[in-house]
Tab-separated table of C-alpha atoms in Angstrom:
chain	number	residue	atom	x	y	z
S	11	UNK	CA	1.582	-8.789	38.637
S	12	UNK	CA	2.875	-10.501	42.011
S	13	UNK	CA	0.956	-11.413	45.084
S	14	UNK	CA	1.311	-8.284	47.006
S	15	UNK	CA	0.376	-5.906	43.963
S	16	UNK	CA	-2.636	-7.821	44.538
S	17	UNK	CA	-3.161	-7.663	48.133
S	18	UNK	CA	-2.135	-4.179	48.806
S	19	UNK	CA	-2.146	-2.276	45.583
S	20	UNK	CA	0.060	-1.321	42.528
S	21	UNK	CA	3.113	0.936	43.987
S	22	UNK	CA	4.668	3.533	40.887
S	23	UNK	CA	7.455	1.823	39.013
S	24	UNK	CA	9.445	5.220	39.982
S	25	UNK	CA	9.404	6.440	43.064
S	26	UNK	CA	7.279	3.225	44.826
S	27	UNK	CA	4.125	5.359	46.391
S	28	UNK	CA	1.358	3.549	47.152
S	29	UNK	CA	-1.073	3.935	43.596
S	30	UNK	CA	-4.687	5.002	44.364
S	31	UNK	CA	-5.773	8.076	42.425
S	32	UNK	CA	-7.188	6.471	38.614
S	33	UNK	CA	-6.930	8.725	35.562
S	34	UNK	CA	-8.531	6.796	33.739
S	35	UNK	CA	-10.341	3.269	33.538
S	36	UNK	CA	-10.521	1.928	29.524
S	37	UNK	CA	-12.310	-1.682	30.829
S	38	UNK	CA	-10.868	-4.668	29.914
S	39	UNK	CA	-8.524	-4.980	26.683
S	40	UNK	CA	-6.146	-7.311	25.066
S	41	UNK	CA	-2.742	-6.614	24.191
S	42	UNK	CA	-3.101	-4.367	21.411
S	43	UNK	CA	-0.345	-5.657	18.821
S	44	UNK	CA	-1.894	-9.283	19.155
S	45	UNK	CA	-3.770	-9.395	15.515
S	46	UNK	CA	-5.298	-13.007	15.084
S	47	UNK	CA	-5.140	-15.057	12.614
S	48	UNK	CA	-8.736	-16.777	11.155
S	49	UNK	CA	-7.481	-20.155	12.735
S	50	UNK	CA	-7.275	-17.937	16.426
S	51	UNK	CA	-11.081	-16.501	16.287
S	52	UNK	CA	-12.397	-19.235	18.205
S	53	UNK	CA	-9.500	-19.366	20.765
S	54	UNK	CA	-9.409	-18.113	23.793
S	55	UNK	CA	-7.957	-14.482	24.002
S	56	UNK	CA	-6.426	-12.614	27.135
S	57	UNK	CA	-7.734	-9.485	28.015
S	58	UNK	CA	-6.181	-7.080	30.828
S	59	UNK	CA	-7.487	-4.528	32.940
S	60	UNK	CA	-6.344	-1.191	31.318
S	61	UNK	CA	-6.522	1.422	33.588
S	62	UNK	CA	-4.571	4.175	34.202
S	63	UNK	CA	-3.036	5.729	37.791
S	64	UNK	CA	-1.537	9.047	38.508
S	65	UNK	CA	1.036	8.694	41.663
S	66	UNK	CA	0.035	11.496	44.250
S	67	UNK	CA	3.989	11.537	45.167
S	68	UNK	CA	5.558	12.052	42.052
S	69	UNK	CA	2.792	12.585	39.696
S	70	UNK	CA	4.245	9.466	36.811
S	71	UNK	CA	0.855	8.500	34.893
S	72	UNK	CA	1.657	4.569	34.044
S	73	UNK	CA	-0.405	1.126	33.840
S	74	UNK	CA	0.088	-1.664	35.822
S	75	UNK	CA	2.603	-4.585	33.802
S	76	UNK	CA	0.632	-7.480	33.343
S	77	UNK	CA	2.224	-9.116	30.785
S	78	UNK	CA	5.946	-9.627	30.503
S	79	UNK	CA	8.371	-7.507	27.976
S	80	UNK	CA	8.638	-10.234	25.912
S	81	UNK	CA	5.201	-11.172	25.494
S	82	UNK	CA	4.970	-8.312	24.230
S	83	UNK	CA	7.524	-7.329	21.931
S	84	UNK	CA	8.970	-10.435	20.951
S	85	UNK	CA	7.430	-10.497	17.450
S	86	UNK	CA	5.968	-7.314	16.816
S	87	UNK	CA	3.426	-6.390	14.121
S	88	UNK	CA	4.462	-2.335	14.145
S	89	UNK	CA	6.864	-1.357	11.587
S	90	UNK	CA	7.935	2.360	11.083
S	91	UNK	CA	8.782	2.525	7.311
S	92	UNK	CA	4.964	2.484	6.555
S	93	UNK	CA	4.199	6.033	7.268
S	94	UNK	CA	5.842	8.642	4.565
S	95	UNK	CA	5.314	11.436	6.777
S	96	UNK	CA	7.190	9.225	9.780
S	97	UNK	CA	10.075	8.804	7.462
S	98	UNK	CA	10.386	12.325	6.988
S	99	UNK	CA	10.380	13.525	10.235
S	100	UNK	CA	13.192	10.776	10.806
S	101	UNK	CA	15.228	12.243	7.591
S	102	UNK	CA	14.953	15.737	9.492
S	103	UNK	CA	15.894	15.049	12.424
S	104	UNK	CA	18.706	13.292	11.465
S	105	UNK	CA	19.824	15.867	9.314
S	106	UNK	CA	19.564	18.709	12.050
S	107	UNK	CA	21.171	16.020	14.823
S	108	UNK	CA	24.510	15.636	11.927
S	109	UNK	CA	24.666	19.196	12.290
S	110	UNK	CA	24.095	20.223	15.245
S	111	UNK	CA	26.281	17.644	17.424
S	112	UNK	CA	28.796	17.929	14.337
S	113	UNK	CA	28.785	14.196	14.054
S	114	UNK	CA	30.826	12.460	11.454
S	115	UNK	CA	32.729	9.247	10.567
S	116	UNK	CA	34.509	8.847	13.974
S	117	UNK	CA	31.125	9.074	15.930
S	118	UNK	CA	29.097	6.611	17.240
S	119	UNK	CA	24.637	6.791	17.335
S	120	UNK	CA	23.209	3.904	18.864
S	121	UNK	CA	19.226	3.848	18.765
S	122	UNK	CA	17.203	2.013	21.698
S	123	UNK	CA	13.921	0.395	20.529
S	124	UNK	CA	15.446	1.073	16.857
S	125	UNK	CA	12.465	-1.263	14.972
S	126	UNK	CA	13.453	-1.591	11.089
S	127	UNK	CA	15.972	0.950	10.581
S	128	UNK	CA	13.965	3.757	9.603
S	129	UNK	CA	15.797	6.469	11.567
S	130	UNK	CA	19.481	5.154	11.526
S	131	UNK	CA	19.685	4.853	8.092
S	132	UNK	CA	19.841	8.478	7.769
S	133	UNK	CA	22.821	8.787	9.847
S	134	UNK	CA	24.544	6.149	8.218
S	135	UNK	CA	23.973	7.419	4.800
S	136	UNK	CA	25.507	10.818	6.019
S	137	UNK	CA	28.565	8.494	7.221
S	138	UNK	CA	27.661	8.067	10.476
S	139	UNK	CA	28.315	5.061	12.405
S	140	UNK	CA	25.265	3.195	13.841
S	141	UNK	CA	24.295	0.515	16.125
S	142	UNK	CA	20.619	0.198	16.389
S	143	UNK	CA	19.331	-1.928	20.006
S	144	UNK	CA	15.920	-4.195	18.837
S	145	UNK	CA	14.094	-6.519	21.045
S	146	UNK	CA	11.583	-7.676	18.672
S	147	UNK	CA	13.569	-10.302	16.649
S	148	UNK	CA	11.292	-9.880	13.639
S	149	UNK	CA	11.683	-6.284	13.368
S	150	UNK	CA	15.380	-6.392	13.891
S	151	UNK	CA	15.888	-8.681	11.051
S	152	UNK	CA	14.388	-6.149	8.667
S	153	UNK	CA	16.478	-3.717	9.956
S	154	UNK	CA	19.997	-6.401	9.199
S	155	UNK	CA	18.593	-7.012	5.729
S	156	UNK	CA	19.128	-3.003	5.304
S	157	UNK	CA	22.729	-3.548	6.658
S	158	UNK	CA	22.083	-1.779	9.804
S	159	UNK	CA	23.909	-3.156	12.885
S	160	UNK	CA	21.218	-4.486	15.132
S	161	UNK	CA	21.008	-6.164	18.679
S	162	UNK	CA	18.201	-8.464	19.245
S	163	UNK	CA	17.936	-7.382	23.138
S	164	UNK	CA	16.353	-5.142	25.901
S	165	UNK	CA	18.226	-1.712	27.238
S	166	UNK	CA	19.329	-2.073	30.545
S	167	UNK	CA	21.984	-2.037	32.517
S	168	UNK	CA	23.279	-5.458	31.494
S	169	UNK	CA	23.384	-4.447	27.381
S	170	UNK	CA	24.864	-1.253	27.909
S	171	UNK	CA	27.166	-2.790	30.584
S	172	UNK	CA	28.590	-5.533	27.559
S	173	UNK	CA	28.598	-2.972	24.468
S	174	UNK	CA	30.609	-0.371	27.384
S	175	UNK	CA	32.820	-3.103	27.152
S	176	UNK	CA	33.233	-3.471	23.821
S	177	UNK	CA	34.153	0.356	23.337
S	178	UNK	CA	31.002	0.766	22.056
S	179	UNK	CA	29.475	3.916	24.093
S	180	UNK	CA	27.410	6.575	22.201
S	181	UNK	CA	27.882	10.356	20.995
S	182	UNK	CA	24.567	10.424	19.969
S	183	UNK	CA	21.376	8.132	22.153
S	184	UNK	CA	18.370	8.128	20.834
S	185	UNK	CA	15.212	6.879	22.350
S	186	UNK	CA	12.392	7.879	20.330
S	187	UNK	CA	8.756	6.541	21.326
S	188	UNK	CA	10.472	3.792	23.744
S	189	UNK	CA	10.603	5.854	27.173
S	190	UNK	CA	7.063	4.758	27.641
S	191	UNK	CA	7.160	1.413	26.391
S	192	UNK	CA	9.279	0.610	29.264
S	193	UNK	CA	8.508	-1.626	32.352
S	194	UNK	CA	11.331	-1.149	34.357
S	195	UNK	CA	12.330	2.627	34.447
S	196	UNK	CA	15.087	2.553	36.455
S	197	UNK	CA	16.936	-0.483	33.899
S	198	UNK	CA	16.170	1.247	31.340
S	199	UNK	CA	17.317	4.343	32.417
S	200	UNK	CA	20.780	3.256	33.662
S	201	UNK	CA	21.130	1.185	30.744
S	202	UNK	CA	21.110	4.751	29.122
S	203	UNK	CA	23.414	6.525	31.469
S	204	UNK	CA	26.158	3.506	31.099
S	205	UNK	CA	26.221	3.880	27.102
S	206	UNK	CA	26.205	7.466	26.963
S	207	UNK	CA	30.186	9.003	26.855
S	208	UNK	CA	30.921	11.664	29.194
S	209	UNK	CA	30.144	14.351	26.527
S	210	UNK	CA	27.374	12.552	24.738
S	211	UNK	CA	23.826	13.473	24.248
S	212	UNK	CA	20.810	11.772	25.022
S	213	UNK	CA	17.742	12.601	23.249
S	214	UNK	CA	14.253	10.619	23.725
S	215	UNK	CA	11.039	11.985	22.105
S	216	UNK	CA	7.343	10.640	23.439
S	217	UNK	CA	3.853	11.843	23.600
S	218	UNK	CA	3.660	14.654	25.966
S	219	UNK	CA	1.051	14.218	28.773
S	220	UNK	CA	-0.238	17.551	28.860
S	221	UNK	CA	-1.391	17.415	24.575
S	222	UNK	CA	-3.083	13.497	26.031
S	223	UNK	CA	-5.247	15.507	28.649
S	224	UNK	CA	-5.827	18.443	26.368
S	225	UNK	CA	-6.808	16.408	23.358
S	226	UNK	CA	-8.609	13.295	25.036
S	227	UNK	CA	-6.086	11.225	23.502
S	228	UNK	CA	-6.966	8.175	25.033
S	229	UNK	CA	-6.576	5.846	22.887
S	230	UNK	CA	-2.792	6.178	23.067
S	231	UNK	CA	-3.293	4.275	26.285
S	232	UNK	CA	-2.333	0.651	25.699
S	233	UNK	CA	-0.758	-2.392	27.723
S	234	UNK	CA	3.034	-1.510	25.536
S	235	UNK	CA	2.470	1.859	27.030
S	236	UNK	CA	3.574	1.111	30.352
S	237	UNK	CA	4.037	5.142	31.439
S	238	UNK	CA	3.126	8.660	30.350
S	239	UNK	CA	5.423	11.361	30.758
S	240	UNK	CA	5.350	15.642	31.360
S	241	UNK	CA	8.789	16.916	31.113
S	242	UNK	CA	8.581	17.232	34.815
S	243	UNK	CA	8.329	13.451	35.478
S	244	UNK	CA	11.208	12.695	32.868
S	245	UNK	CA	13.294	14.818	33.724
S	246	UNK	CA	12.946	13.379	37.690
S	247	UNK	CA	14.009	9.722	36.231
S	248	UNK	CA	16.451	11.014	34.298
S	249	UNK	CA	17.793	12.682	37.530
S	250	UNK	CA	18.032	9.959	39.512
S	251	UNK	CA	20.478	8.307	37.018
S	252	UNK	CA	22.927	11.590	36.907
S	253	UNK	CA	21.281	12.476	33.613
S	254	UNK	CA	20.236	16.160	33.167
S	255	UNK	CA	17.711	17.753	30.489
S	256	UNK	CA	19.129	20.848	28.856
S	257	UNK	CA	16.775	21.613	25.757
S	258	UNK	CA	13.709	20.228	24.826
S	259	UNK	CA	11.534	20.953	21.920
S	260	UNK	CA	7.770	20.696	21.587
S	261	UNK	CA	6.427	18.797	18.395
S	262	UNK	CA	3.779	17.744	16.489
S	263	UNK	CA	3.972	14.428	15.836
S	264	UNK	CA	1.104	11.869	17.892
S	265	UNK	CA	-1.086	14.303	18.982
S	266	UNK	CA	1.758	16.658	20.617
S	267	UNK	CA	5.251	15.275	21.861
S	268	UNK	CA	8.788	16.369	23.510
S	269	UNK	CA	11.660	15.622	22.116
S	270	UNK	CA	14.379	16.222	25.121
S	271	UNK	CA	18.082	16.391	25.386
S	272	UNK	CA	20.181	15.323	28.169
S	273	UNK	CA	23.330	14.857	29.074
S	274	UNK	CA	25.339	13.830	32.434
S	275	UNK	CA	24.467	16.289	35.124
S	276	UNK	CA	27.678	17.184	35.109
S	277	UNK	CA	28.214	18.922	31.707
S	278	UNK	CA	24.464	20.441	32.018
S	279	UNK	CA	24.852	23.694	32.817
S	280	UNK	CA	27.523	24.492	30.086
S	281	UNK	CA	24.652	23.144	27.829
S	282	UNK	CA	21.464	24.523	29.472
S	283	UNK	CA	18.780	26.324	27.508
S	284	UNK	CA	15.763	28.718	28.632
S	285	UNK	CA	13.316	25.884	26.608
S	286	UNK	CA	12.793	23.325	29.631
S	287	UNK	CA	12.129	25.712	31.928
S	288	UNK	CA	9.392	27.332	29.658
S	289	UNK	CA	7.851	23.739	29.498
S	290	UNK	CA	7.972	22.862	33.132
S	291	UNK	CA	6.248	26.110	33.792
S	292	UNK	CA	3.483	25.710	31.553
S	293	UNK	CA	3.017	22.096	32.940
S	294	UNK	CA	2.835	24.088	36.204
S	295	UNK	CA	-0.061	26.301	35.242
S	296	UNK	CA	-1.801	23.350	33.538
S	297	UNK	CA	-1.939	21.819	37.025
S	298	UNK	CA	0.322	18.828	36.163
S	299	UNK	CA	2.069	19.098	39.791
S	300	UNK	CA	-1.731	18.858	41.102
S	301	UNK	CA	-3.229	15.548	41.888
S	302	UNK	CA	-6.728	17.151	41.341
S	303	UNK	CA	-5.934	18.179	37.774
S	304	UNK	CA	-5.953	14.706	36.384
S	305	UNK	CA	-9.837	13.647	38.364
S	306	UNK	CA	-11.441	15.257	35.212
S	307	UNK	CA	-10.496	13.187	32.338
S	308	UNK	CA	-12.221	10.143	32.750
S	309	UNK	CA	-15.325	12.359	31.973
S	310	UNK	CA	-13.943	13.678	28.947
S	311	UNK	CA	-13.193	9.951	27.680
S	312	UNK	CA	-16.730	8.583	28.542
S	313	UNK	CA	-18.335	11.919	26.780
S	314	UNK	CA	-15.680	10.996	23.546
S	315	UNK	CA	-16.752	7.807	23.664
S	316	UNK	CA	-20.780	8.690	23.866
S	317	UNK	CA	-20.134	10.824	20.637
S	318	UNK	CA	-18.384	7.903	18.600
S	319	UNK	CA	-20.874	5.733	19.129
S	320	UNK	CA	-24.224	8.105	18.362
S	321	UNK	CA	-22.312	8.636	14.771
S	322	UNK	CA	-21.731	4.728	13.864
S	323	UNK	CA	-25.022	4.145	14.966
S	324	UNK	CA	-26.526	6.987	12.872
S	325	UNK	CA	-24.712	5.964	10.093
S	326	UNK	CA	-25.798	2.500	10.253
S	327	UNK	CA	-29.955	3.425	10.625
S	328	UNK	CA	-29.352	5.403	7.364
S	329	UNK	CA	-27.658	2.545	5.555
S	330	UNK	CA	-24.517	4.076	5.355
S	331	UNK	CA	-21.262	2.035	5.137
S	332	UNK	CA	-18.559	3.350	7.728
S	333	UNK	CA	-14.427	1.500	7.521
S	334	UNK	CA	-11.860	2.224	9.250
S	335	UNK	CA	-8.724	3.032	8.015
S	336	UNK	CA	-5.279	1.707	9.746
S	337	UNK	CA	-4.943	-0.897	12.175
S	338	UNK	CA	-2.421	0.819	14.679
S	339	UNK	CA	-2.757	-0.033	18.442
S	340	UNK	CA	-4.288	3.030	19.647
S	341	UNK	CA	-7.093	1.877	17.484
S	342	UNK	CA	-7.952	-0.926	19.315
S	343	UNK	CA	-7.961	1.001	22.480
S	344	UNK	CA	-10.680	2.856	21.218
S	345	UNK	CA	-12.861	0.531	19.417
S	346	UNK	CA	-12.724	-2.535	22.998
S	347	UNK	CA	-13.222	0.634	24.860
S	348	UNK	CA	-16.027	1.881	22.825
S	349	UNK	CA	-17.187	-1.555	22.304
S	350	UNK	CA	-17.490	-1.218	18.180
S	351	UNK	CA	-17.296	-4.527	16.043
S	352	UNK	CA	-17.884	-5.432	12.348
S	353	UNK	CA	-21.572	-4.313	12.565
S	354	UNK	CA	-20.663	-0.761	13.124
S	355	UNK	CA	-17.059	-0.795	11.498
S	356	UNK	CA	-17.072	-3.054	8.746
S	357	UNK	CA	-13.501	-3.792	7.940
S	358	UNK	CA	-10.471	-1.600	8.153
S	359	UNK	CA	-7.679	-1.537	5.875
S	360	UNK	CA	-4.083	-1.244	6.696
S	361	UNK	CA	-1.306	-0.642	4.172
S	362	UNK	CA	1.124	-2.966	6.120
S	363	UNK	CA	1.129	-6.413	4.626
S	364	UNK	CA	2.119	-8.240	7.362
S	365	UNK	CA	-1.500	-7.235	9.112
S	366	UNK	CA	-3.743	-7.631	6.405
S	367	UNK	CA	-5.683	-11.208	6.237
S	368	UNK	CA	-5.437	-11.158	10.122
S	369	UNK	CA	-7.950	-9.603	12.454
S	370	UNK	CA	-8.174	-6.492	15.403
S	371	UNK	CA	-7.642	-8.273	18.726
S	372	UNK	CA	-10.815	-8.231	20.796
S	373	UNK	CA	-13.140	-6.757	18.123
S	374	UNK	CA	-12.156	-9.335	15.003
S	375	UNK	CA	-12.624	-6.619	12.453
S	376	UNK	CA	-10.983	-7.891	10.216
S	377	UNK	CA	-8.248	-5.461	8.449
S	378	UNK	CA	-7.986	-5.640	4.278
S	379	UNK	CA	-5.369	-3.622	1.759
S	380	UNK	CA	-6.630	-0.524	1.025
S	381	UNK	CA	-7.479	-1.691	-2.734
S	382	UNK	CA	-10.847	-3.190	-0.667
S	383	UNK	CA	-12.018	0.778	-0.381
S	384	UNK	CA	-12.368	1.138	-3.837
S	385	UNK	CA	-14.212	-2.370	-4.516
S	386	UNK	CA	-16.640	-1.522	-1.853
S	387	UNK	CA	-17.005	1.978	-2.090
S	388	UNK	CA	-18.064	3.161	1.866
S	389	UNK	CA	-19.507	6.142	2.588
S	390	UNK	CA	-17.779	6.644	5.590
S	391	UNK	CA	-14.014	5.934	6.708
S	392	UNK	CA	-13.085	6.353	9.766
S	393	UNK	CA	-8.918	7.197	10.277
S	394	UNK	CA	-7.753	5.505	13.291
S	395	UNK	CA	-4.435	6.972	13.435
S	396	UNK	CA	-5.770	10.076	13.685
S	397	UNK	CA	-2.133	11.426	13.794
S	398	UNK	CA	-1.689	11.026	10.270
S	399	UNK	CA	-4.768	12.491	8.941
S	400	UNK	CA	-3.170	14.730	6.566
S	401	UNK	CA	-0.575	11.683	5.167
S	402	UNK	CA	-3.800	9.661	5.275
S	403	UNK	CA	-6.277	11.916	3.565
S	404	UNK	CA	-3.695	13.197	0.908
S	405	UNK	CA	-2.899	9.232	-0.180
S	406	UNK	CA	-6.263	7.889	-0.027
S	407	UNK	CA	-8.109	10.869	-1.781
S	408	UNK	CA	-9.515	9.085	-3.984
S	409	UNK	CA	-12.604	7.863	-1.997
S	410	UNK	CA	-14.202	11.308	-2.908
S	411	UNK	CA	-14.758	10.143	-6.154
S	412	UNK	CA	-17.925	7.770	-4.953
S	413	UNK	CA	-19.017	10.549	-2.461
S	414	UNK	CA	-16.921	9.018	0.687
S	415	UNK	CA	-15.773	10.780	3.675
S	416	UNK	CA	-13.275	11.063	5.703
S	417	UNK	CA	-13.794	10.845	9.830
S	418	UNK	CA	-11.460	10.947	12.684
S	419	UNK	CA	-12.494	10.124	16.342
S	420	UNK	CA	-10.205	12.377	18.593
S	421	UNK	CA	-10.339	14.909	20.149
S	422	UNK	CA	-14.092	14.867	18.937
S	423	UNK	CA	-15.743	13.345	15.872
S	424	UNK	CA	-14.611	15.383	12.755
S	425	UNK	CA	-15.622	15.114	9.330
S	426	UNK	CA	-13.151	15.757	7.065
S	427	UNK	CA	-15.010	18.032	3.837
């Protein structure tokens, strides 16, 4: 953060208001990726203020950056493959994209924030030409080892100004949970119109804002979430590159997302659809174009948060057990925000291997393989990535066998019969 964000305020990263309305205030967190080794308990560990601003001017919900891109996502501990029902939706949409665009062997897809693969592979088993665009060197080796083009770098204007070059320029860019990992919108963004052809299609998917408010998601609010997004703010950035939004469809997946197209503004209105327009006035109604419509959340969050607590602490005065399952970052948004450690959560289990043995940042539960349910046998455990409750409860089913149950935190505390 420089000297004058300081001084004077944060300013939005989009249109450069003046920041002063808060959505929402989470405390003091640390990076939520940054799982600790045993060795790094006893360290000293950097915690940020998370809280979240709505800009009165153009109504972008978004953090202030205080640690750099590569801090962040350098080495990264999320990998997609780990989620069947992820994979999936990636095989689908993939399969409808092939289609739909007609895409074949003389096309080009090129992915932005394209972690290990899991969605380009699809496309290039159909015969599909791909060139997936990593920045976190770890994950983008995983991805080469599948024989998946990758580039170790950050969209932006630069990258897409050297692969333009290069004749590499897409019929297909995808951007999917990346728009709001993003520091510098208006890099990114360009980055994006530069590597798109003239008749290509752009199509980024990300939480929608509206299903955050309406479900007190917010513990999807975390330092790599640098923004958070209504169609109606998108579409604005998108704008002031010469991109346009055509279609858009609404989605399940974390809680409730968009997936948009766009194309250059140019070729938009050959292309346009009724859907955005349905989505942009529902957003309307909802009070998303009202400064006054976001005051009320922070209430919701503190009442969410009162309720999490007065079951853990039940639980515990009755001597029963409660885990979590998962380690994902929204997690550890709500348990620093909540202020939950190992007396209340024991241990949570996580089925990737490269986060088990290590520790949550901030609370130091530490995380297991999900063989540790079994040997200990809780009688609660609690799903942190609440958005794959059914994947979760379906795999892990087993727990009923010793009388366990399943719990999920958001919107309100659910037990799961």
């Amino acid at each position: 953060m420089d000297v004058s964000a300081r001084v004077h305020g944060p300013r939005c990263r989009f249109c450069d208001a003046r920041l002063s309305t808060t959505f929402v205030d989470l405390g003091m967190s640390p990076l939520s990726n940054d799982y600790l080794t045993e060795d790094a308990l006893n360290g000293a560990e950097a915690f940020y203020p998370l809280r979240a601003y709505v800009c009165d001017a153009c109504f972008l919900v978004q953090l202030e950056a205080f640690a750099a891109p590569e801090r962040i996502f350098g080495d990264y501990a999320y990998f997609s493959s780990y989620s069947e029902s992820w994979l999936e939706h990636a095989r689908a949409f993939a399969a409808s994209t092939c289609d739909r665009l007609k895409l074949g062997p003389r096309s080009l897809v090129i992915e932005a924030a394209s972690n290990d693969g899991y969605l380009l592979q699809f496309f290039q088993r159909a015969g599909v030409p791909v060139l997936g665009v990593e920045p976190a060197r770890n994950v983008a080796e995983v991805a080469r080892q599948k024989n998946i083009p990758t580039v170790s770098r950050f969209m932006g204007r630069d990258l897409a100004a050297e692969l333009a070059d290069e004749g590499k320029r897409a019929d297909l860019l995808v951007g999917i949970n990346v728009f709001a990992h993003v520091p510098d919108l208006h890099d990114f963004t360009a980055g994006l119109a530069r590597l798109l052809k003239p008749e290509g299609t752009l199509c980024l998917e990300f939480p929608h804002l509206l299903r955050l408010i309406e479900g007190r998601q917010f513990d999807t609010i975390y330092h790599e979430h640098f923004s958070y997004f209504s169609l109606a703010t998108a579409g604005r950035v998108l704008a002031k590159h010469g991109l346009a939004v055509f279609d858009v469809e609404e989605l399940p997946t974390h809680g409730g997302s968009l997936r948009l197209y766009a194309c250059h503004a140019a070729a938009a209105p050959a292309r346009m659809t009724a859907a955005p327009q349905r989505v942009l006035n529902d957003e309307a109604r909802q009070g998303l174009e009202r400064p006054e419509s976001y005051r009320a959340f922070a209430e919701t969050v503190r009442a969410a948060k009162r309720h999490l607590l007065r079951f853990l602490i039940d639980a515990r005065e009755r001597g029963e057990q409660v885990v979590g399952y998962g380690a994902p970052a929204k997690g550890n948004t709500l348990l620093n925000y909540c202020g939950i450690r190992d007396d209340l959560l024991a241990y949570t289990v996580d089925l990737n291997p490269r986060k088990q043995g290590r520790f949550l940042p901030g609370t130091h539960i530490p995380i297991y393989a999900p063989e540790r349910l079994a040997e200990t046998r809780p009688a609660w455990v609690l799903i942190l990535p609440w958005n794959l409750r059914e994947e979760i409860v379906s795999q892990m089913a087993g727990i009923r066998n010793w009388g366990g149950k399943f719990v999920v935190p958001i919107p309100e505390v659910e037990v799961i019969a």
